[in-house]
Every structure is written in C-alpha cells, then in structure tokens.
mmCIF file with all atom_site columns, C-alpha atoms in Angstrom:
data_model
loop_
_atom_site.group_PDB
_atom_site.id
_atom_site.type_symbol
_atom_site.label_atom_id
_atom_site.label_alt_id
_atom_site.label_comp_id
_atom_site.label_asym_id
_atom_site.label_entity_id
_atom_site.label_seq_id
_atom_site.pdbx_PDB_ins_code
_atom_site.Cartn_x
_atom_site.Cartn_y
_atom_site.Cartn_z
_atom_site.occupancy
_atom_site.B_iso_or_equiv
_atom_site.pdbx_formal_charge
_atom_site.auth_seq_id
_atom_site.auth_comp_id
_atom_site.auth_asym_id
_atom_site.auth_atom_id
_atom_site.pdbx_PDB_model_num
ATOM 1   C CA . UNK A 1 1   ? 114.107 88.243  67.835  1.00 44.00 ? 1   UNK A CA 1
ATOM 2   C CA . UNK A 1 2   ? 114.650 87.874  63.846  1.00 43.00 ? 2   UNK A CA 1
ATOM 3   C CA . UNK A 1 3   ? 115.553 91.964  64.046  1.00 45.00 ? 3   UNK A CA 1
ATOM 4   C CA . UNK A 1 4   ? 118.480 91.474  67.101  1.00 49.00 ? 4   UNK A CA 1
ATOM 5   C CA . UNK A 1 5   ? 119.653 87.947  64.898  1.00 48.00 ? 5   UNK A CA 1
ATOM 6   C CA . UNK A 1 6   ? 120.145 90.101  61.514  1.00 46.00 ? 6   UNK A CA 1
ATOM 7   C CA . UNK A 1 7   ? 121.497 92.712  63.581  1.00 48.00 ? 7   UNK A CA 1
ATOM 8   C CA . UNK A 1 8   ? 124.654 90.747  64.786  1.00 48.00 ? 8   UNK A CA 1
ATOM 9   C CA . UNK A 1 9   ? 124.983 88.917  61.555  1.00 49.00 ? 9   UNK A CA 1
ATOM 10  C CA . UNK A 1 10  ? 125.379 91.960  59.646  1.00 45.00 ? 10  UNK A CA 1
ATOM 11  C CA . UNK A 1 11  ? 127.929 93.242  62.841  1.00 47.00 ? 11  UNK A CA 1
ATOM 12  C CA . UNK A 1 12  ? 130.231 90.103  62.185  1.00 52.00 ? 12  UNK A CA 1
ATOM 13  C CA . UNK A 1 13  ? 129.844 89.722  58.468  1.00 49.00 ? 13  UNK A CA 1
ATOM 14  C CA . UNK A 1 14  ? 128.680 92.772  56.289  1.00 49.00 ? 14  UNK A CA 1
ATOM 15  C CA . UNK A 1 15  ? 132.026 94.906  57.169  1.00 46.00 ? 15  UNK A CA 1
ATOM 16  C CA . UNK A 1 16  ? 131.316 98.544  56.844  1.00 39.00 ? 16  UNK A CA 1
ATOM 17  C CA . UNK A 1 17  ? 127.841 98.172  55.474  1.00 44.00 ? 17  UNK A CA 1
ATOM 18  C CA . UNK A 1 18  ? 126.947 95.642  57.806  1.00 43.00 ? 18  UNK A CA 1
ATOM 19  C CA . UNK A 1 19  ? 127.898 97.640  60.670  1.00 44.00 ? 19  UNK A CA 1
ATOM 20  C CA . UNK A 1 20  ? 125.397 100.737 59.215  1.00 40.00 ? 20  UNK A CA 1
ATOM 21  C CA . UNK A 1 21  ? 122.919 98.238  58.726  1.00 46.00 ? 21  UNK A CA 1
ATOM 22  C CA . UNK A 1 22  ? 123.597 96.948  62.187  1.00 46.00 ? 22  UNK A CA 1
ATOM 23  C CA . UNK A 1 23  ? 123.103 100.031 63.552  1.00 45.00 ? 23  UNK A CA 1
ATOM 24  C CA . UNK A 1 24  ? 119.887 100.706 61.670  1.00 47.00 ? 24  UNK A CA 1
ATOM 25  C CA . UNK A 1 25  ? 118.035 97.730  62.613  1.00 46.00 ? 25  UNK A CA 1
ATOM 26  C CA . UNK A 1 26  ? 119.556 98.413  66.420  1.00 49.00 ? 26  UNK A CA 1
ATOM 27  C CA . UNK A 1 27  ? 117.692 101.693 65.774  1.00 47.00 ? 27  UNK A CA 1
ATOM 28  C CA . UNK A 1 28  ? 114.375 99.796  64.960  1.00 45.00 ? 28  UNK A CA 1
ATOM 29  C CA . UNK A 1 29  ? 114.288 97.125  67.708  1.00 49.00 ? 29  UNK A CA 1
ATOM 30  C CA . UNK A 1 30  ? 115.121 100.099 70.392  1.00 62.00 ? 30  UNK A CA 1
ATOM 31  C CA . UNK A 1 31  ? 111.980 101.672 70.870  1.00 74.00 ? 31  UNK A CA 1
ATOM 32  C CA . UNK A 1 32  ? 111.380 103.121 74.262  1.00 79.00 ? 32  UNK A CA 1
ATOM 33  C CA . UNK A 1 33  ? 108.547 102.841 76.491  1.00 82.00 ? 33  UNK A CA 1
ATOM 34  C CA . UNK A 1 34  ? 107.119 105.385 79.440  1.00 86.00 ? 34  UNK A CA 1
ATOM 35  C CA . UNK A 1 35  ? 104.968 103.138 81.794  1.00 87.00 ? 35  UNK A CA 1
ATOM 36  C CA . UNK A 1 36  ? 102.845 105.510 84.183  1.00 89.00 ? 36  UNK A CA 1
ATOM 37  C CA . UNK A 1 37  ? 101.609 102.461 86.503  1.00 90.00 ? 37  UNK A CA 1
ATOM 38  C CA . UNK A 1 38  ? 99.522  103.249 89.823  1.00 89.00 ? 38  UNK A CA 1
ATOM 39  C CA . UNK A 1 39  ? 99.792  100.968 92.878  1.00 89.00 ? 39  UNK A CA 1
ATOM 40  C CA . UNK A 1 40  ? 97.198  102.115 95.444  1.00 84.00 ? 40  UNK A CA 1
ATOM 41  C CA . UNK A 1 41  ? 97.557  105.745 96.197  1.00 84.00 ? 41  UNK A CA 1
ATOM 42  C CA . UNK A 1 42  ? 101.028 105.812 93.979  1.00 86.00 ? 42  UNK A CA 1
ATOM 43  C CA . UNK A 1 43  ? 101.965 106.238 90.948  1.00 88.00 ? 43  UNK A CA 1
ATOM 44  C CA . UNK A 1 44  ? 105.249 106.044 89.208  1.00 88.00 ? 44  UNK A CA 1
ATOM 45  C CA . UNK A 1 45  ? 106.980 106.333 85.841  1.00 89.00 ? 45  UNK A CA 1
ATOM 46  C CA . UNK A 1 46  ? 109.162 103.865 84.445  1.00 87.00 ? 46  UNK A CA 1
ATOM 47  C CA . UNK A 1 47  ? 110.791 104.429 80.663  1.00 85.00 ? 47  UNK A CA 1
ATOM 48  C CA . UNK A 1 48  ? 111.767 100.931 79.248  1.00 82.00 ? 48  UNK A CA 1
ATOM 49  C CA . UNK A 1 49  ? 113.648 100.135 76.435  1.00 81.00 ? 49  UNK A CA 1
ATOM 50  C CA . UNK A 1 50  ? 113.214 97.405  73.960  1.00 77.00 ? 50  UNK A CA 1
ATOM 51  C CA . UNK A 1 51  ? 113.538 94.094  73.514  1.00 80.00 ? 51  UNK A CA 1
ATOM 52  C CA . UNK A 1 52  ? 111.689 93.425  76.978  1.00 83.00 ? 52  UNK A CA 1
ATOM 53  C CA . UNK A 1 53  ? 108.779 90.322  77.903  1.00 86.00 ? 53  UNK A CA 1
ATOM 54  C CA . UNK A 1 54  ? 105.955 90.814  79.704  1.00 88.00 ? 54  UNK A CA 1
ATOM 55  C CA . UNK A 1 55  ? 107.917 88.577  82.451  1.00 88.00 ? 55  UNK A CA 1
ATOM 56  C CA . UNK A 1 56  ? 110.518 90.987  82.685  1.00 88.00 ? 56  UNK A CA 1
ATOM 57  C CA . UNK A 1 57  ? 108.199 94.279  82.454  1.00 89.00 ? 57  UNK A CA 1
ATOM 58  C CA . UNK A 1 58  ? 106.304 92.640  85.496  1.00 88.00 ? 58  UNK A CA 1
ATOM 59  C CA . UNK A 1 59  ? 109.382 92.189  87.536  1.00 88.00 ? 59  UNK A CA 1
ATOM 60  C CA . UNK A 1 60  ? 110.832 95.402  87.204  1.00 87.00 ? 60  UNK A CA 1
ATOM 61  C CA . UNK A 1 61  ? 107.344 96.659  88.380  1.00 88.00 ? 61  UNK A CA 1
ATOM 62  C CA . UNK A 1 62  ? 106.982 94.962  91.180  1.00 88.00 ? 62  UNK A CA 1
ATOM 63  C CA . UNK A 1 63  ? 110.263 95.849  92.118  1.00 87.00 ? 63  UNK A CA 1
ATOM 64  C CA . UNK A 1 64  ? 109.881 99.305  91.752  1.00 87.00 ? 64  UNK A CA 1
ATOM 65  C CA . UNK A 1 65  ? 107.144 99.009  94.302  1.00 87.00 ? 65  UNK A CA 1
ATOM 66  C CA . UNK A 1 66  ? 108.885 96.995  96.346  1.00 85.00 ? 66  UNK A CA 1
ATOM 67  C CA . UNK A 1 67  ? 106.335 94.355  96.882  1.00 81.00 ? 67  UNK A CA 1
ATOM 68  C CA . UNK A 1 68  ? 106.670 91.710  99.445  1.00 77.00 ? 68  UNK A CA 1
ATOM 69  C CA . UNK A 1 69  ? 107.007 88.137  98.714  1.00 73.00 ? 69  UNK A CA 1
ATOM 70  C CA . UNK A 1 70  ? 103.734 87.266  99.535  1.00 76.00 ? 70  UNK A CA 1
ATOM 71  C CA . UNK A 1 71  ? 102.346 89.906  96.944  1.00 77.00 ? 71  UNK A CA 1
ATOM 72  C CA . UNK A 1 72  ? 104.313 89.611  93.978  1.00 76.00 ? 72  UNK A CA 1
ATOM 73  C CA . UNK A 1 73  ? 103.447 86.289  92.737  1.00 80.00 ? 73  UNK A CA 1
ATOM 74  C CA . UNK A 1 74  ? 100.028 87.588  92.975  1.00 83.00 ? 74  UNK A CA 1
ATOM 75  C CA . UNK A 1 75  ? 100.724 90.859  91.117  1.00 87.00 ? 75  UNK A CA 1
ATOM 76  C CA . UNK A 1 76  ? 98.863  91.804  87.734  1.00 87.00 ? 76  UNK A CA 1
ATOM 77  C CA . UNK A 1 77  ? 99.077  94.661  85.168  1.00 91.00 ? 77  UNK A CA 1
ATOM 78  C CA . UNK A 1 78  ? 95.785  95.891  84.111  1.00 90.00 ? 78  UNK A CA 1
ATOM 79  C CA . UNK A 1 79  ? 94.995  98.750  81.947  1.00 88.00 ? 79  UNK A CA 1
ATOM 80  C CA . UNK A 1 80  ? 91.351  100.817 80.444  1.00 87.00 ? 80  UNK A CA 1
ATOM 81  C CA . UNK A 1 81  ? 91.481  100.509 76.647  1.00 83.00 ? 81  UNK A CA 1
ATOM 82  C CA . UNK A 1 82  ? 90.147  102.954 74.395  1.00 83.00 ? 82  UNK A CA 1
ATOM 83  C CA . UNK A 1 83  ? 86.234  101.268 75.088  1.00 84.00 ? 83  UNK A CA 1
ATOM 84  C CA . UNK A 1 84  ? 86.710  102.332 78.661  1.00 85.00 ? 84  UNK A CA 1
ATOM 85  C CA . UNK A 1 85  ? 87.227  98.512  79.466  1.00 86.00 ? 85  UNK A CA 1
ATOM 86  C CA . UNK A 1 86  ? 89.846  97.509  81.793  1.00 88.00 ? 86  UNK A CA 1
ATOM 87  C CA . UNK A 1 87  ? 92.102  94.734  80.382  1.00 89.00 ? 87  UNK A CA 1
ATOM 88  C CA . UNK A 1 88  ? 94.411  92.306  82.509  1.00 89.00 ? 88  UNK A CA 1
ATOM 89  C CA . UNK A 1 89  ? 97.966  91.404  80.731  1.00 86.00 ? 89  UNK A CA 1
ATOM 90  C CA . UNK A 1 90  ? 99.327  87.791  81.329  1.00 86.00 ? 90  UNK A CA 1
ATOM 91  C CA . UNK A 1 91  ? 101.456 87.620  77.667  1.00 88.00 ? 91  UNK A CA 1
ATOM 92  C CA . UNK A 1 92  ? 103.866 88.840  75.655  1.00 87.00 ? 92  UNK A CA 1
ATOM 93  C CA . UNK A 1 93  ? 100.873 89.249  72.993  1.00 88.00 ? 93  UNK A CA 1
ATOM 94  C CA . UNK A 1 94  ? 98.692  90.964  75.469  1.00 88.00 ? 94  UNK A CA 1
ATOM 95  C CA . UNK A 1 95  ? 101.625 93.565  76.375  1.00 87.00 ? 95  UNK A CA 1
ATOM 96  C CA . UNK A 1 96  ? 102.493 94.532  72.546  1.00 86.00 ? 96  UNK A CA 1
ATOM 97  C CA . UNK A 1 97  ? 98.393  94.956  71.977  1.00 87.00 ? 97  UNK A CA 1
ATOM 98  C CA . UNK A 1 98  ? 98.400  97.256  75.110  1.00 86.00 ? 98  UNK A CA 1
ATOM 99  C CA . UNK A 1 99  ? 101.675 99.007  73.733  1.00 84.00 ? 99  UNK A CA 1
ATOM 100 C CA . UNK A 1 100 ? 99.914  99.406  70.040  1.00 83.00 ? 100 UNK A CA 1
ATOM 101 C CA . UNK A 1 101 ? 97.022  101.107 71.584  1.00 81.00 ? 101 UNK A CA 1
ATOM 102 C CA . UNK A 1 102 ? 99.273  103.668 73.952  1.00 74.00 ? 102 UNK A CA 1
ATOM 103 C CA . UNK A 1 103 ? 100.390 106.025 71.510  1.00 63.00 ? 103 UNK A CA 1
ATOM 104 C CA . UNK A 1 104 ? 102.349 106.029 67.586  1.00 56.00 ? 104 UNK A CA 1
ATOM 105 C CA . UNK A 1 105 ? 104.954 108.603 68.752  1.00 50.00 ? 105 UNK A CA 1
ATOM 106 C CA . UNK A 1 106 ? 108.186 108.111 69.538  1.00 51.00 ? 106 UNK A CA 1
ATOM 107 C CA . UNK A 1 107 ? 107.999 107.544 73.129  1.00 53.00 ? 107 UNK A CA 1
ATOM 108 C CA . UNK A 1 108 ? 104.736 105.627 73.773  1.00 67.00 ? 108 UNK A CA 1
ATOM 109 C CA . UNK A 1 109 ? 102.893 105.925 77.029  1.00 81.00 ? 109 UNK A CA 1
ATOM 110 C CA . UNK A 1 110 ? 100.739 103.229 78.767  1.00 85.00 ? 110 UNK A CA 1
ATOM 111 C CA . UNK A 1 111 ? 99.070  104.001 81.676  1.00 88.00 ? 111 UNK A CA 1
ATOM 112 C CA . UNK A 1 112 ? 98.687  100.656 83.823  1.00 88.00 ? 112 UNK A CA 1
ATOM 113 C CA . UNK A 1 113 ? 97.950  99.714  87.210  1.00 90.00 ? 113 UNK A CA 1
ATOM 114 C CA . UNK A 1 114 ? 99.305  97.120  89.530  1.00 90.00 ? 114 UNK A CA 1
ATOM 115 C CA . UNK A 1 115 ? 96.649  94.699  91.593  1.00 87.00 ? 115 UNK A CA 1
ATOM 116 C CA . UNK A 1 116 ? 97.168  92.300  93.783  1.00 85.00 ? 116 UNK A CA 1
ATOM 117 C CA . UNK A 1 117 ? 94.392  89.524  93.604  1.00 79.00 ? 117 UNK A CA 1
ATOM 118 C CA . UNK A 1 118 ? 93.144  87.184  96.095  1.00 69.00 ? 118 UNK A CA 1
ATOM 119 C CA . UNK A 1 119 ? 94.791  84.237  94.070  1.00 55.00 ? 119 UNK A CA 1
ATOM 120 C CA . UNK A 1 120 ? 98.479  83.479  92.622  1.00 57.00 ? 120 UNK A CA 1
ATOM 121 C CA . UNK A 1 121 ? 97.931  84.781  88.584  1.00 54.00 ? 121 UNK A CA 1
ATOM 122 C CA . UNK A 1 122 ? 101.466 85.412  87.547  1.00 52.00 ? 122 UNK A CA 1
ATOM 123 C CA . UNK A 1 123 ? 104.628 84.142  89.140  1.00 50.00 ? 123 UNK A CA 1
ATOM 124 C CA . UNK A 1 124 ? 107.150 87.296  88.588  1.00 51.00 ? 124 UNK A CA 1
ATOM 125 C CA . UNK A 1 125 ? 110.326 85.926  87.894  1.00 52.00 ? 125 UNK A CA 1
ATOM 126 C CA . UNK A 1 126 ? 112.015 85.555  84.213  1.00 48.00 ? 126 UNK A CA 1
ATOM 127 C CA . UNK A 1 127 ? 115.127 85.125  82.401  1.00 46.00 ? 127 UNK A CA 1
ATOM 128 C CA . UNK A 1 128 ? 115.021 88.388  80.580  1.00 50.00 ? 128 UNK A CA 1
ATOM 129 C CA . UNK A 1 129 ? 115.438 91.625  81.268  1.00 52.00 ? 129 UNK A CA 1
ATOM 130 C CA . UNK A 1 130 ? 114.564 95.282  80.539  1.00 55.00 ? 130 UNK A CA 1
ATOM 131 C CA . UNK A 1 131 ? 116.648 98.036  80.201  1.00 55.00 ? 131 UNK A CA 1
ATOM 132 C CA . UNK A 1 132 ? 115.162 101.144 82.380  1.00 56.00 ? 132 UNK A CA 1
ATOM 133 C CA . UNK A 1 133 ? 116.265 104.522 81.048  1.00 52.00 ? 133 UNK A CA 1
ATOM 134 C CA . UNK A 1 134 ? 114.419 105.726 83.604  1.00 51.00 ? 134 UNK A CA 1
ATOM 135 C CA . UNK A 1 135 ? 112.424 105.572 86.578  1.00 52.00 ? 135 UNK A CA 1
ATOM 136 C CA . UNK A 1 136 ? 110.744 108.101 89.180  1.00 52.00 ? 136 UNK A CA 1
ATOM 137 C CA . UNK A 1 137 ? 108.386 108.668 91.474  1.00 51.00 ? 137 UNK A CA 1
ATOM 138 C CA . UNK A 1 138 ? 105.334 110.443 89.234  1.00 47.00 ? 138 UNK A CA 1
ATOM 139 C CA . UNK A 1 139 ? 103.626 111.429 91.531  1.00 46.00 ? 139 UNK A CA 1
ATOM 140 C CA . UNK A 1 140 ? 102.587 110.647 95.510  1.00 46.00 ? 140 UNK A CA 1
ATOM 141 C CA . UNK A 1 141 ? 99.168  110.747 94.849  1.00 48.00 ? 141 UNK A CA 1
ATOM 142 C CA . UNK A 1 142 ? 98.956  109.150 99.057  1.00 51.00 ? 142 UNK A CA 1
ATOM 143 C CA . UNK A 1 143 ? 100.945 112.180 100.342 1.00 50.00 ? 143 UNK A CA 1
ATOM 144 C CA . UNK A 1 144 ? 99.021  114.769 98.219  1.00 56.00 ? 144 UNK A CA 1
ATOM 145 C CA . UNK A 1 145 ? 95.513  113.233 99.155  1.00 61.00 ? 145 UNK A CA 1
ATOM 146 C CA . UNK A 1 146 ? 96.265  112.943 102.839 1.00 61.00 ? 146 UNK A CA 1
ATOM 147 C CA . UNK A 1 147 ? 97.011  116.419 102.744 1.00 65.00 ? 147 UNK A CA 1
ATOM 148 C CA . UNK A 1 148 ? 93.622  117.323 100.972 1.00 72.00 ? 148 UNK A CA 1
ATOM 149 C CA . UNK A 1 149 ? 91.781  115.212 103.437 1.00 73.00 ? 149 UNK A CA 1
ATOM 150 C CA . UNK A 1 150 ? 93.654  117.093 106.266 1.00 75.00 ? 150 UNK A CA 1
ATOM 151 C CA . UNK A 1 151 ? 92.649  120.708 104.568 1.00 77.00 ? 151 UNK A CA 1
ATOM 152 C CA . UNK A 1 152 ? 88.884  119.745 103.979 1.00 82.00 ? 152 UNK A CA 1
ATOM 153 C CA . UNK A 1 153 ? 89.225  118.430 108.052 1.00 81.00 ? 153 UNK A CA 1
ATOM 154 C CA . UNK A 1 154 ? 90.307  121.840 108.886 1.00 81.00 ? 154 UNK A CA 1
ATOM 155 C CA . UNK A 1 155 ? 88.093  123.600 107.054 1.00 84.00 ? 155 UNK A CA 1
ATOM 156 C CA . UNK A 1 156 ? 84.754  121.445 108.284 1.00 85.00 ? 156 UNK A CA 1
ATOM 157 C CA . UNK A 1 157 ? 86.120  122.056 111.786 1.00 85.00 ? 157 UNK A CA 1
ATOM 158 C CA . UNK A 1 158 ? 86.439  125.645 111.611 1.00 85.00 ? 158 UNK A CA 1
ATOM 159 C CA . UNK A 1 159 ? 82.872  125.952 109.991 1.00 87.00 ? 159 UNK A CA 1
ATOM 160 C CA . UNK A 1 160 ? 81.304  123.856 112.686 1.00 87.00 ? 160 UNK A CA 1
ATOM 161 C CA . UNK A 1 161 ? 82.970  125.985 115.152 1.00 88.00 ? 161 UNK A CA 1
ATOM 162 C CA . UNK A 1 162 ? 81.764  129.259 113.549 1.00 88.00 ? 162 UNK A CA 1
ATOM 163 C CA . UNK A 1 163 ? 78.300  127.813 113.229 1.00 89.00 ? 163 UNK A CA 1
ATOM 164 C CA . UNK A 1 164 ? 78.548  126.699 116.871 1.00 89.00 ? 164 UNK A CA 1
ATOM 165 C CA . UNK A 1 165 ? 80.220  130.224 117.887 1.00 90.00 ? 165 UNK A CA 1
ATOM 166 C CA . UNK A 1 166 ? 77.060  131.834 115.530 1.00 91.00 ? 166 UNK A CA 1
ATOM 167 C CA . UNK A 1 167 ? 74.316  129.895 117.592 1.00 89.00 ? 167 UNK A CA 1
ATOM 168 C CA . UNK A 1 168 ? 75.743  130.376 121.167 1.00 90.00 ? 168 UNK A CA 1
ATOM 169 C CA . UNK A 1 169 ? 75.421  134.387 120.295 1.00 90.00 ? 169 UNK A CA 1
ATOM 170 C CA . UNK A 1 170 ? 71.763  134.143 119.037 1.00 91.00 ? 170 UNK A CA 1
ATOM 171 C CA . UNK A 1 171 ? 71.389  131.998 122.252 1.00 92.00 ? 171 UNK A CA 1
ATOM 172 C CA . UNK A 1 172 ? 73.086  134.555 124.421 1.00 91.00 ? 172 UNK A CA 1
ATOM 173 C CA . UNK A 1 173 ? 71.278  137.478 122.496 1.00 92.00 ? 173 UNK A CA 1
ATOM 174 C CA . UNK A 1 174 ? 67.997  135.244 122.935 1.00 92.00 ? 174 UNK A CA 1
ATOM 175 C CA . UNK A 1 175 ? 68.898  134.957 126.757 1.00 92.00 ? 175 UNK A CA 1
ATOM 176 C CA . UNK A 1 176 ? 69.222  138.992 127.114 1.00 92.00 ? 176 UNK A CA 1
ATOM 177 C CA . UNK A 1 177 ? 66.105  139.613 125.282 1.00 92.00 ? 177 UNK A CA 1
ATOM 178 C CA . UNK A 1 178 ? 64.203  137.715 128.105 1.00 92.00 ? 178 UNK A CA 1
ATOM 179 C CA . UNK A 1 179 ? 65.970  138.846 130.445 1.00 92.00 ? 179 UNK A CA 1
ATOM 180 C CA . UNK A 1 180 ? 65.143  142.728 129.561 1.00 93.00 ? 180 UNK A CA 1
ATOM 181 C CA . UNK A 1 181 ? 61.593  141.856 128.734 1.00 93.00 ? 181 UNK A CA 1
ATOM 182 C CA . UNK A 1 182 ? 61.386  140.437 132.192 1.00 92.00 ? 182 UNK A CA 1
ATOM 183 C CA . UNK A 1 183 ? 62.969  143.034 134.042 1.00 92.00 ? 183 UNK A CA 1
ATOM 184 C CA . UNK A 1 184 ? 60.234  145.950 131.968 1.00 92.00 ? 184 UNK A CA 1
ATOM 185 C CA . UNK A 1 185 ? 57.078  143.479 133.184 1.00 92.00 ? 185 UNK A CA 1
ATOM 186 C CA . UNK A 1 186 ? 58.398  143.395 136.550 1.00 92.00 ? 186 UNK A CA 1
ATOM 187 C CA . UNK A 1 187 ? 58.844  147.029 136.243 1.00 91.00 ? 187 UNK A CA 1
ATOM 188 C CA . UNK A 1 188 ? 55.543  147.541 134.909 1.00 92.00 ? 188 UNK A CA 1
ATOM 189 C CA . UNK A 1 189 ? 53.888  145.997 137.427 1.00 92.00 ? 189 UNK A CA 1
ATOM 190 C CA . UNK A 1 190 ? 55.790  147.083 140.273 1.00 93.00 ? 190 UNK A CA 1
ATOM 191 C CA . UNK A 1 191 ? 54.786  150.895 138.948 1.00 92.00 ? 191 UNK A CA 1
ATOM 192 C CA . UNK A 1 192 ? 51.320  149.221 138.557 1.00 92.00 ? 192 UNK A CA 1
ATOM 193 C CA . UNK A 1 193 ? 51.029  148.148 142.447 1.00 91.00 ? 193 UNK A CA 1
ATOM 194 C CA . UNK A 1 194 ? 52.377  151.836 143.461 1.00 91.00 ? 194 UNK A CA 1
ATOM 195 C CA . UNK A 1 195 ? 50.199  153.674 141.366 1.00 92.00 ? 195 UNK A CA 1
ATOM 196 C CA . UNK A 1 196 ? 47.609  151.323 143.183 1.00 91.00 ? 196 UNK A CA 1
ATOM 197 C CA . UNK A 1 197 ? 48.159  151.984 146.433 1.00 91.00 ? 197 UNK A CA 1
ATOM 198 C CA . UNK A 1 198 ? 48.258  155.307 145.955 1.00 89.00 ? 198 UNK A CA 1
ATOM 199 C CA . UNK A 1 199 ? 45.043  155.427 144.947 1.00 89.00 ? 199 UNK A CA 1
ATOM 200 C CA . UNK A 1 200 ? 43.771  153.492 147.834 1.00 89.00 ? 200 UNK A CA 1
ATOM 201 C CA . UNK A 1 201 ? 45.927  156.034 150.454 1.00 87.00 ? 201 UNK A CA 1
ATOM 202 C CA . UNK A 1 202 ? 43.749  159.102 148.114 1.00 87.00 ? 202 UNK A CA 1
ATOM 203 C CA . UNK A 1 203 ? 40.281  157.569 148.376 1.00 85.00 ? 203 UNK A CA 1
ATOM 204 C CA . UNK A 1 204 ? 40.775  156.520 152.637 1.00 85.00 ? 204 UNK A CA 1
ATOM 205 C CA . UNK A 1 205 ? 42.051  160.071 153.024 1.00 86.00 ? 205 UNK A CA 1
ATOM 206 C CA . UNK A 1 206 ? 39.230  161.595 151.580 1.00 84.00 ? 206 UNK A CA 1
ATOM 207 C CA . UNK A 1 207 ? 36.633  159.208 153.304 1.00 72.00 ? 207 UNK A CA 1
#
C-alpha cells in the first residue's frame, strides 16, 4: 500500500526524522481488528492486524475452524448491516465497507458468520497474510445449548412424571371412593334384608 511504501522510504532515507515518520505512518497502517465470526453452533474471536486481504482474512478463518477440504473452497463471510440486511463479502472493497460500518474506536469489531454454500464461491487460498494478535474460542455456543436442551429434557420429564404420579392418586383415590360407596350399599342392603326378615319371623309368630 502507498502508506507501507512511504513507510520504508522514509526508514532508508529520512535518517532520524524518517525513522519517526516511519514509525508514525507504521502507527496508521496498524489498525487492529476483533472478528467475532459464528460457524454453526460456534463462535470464535479472532483480533487481526493490518495490512490484511479479504483472501487472507478468509483463510485464517477457515482455518481457525478447521474446515475440511471439501468445505473451504465453498466457505463465505457474511454479515447483518446496520438495515438488518445480511451482506456476503467476496472483495477487498466489500471487507473495508464491512470494517467501516463495525465500529470508529480503536479496536473495531465485526461480527460475521461463516457458510458453507451448495456451490464453490471463493477459493481460500492467497499470497498474503494476516497477522493474528489473537485468537480464542468466544464462546461454545454447541456445548452451552446442548446443555440447555438437556435441562429443559429434565425438567419436561420430571413434570410429566409428577402429572402422571398426580393422576394415578386421583385414580387410586377415585378407586377407594367406589370401593367404600360399594361396601355402605351392600351394607345397606344387607341391614335392609335383616330388618326384612325380621319382620316376616314377627308377623308368622303372631299369626
């Protein structure tokens, strides 16, 4: 770039002053980058440094995700710009307009995610390079939602149980009810029959 060129001309030829001026415009072509880019479940940070390509940014992506070889010529960056619309990159000119709209601070931030299409879109090799400062696992958004789903599994199978454990008392307690209810009719009657016969014993006494 015209920034690195003036950069090492001033090194060789502006003695002292070169060299501060050197250093100055080293200063301004060394911004640094955080990448936050999601792959499926996973998500992981990635601080770059400048001067980088889009090429190079891809590769060190796909590397970090450790994508096979019939994935990673079919790898592509996307990322939601502030309209809510998601944008593929496939250029250096795409990547600087995503990297303009991340953040002015120091340390920009782009959120992006990797895809794999049905179809070859980018072939991820280049000559350049980037220089990571930085990289880590963000988060393991996989691990952390398999362990969610297992909770909520847990949970819904301890309320079914309690519901079923609920209904097999009302159906015992149901059960007992009848039972008892039986056992006074039968009663009832049986008392019903005696008192009945007793009555017949009376009146063929007395005749």
């Amino acid at each position: 770039s015209v920034l690195q060129f003036l950069s090492v001309w001033f090194e060789r030829h502006g003695g002292l002053c070169g060299r501060i001026a050197s250093l100055l415009l080293t200063g301004v072509s060394s911004q640094m980058y955080v990448l936050k880019v999601q792959y499926g479940e996973v998500t992981r940070r990635i601080t770059i440094q400048e001067p980088f390509d889009f090429k190079s940014v891809l590769v060190t992506v796909v590397g970090r995700f450790e994508l096979g070889e019939s994935e990673a010529p079919r790898a592509q960056l996307r990322y939601v710009d502030p309209d809510g619309d998601v944008i593929s990159m496939n250029s250096d000119a795409e990547l600087a307009e995503a990297l303009s709209l991340a953040s002015s601070d120091a340390q920009a931030v782009l959120k992006m995610k990797l895809v794999v299409t049905g179809e070859c879109v980018n072939s991820p090799k280049s000559s350049g390079s980037v220089v990571v400062v930085e990289a880590s696992d963000d988060l393991d958004v996989g691990s952390a939602k398999a362990d969610e789903e297992e909770k909520m599994r847990s949970q819904r199978a301890a309320l079914l149980e309690a519901e079923q454990m609920e209904a097999e008392r009302r159906e015992a307690e149901r059960i007992e009810a009848e039972r008892i209810e039986a056992e006074r009719i039968e009663s009832e009657r049986i008392e019903a029959e005696r008192i009945q016969a007793e009555r017949l014993e009376a009146e063929r006494i007395e005749a």
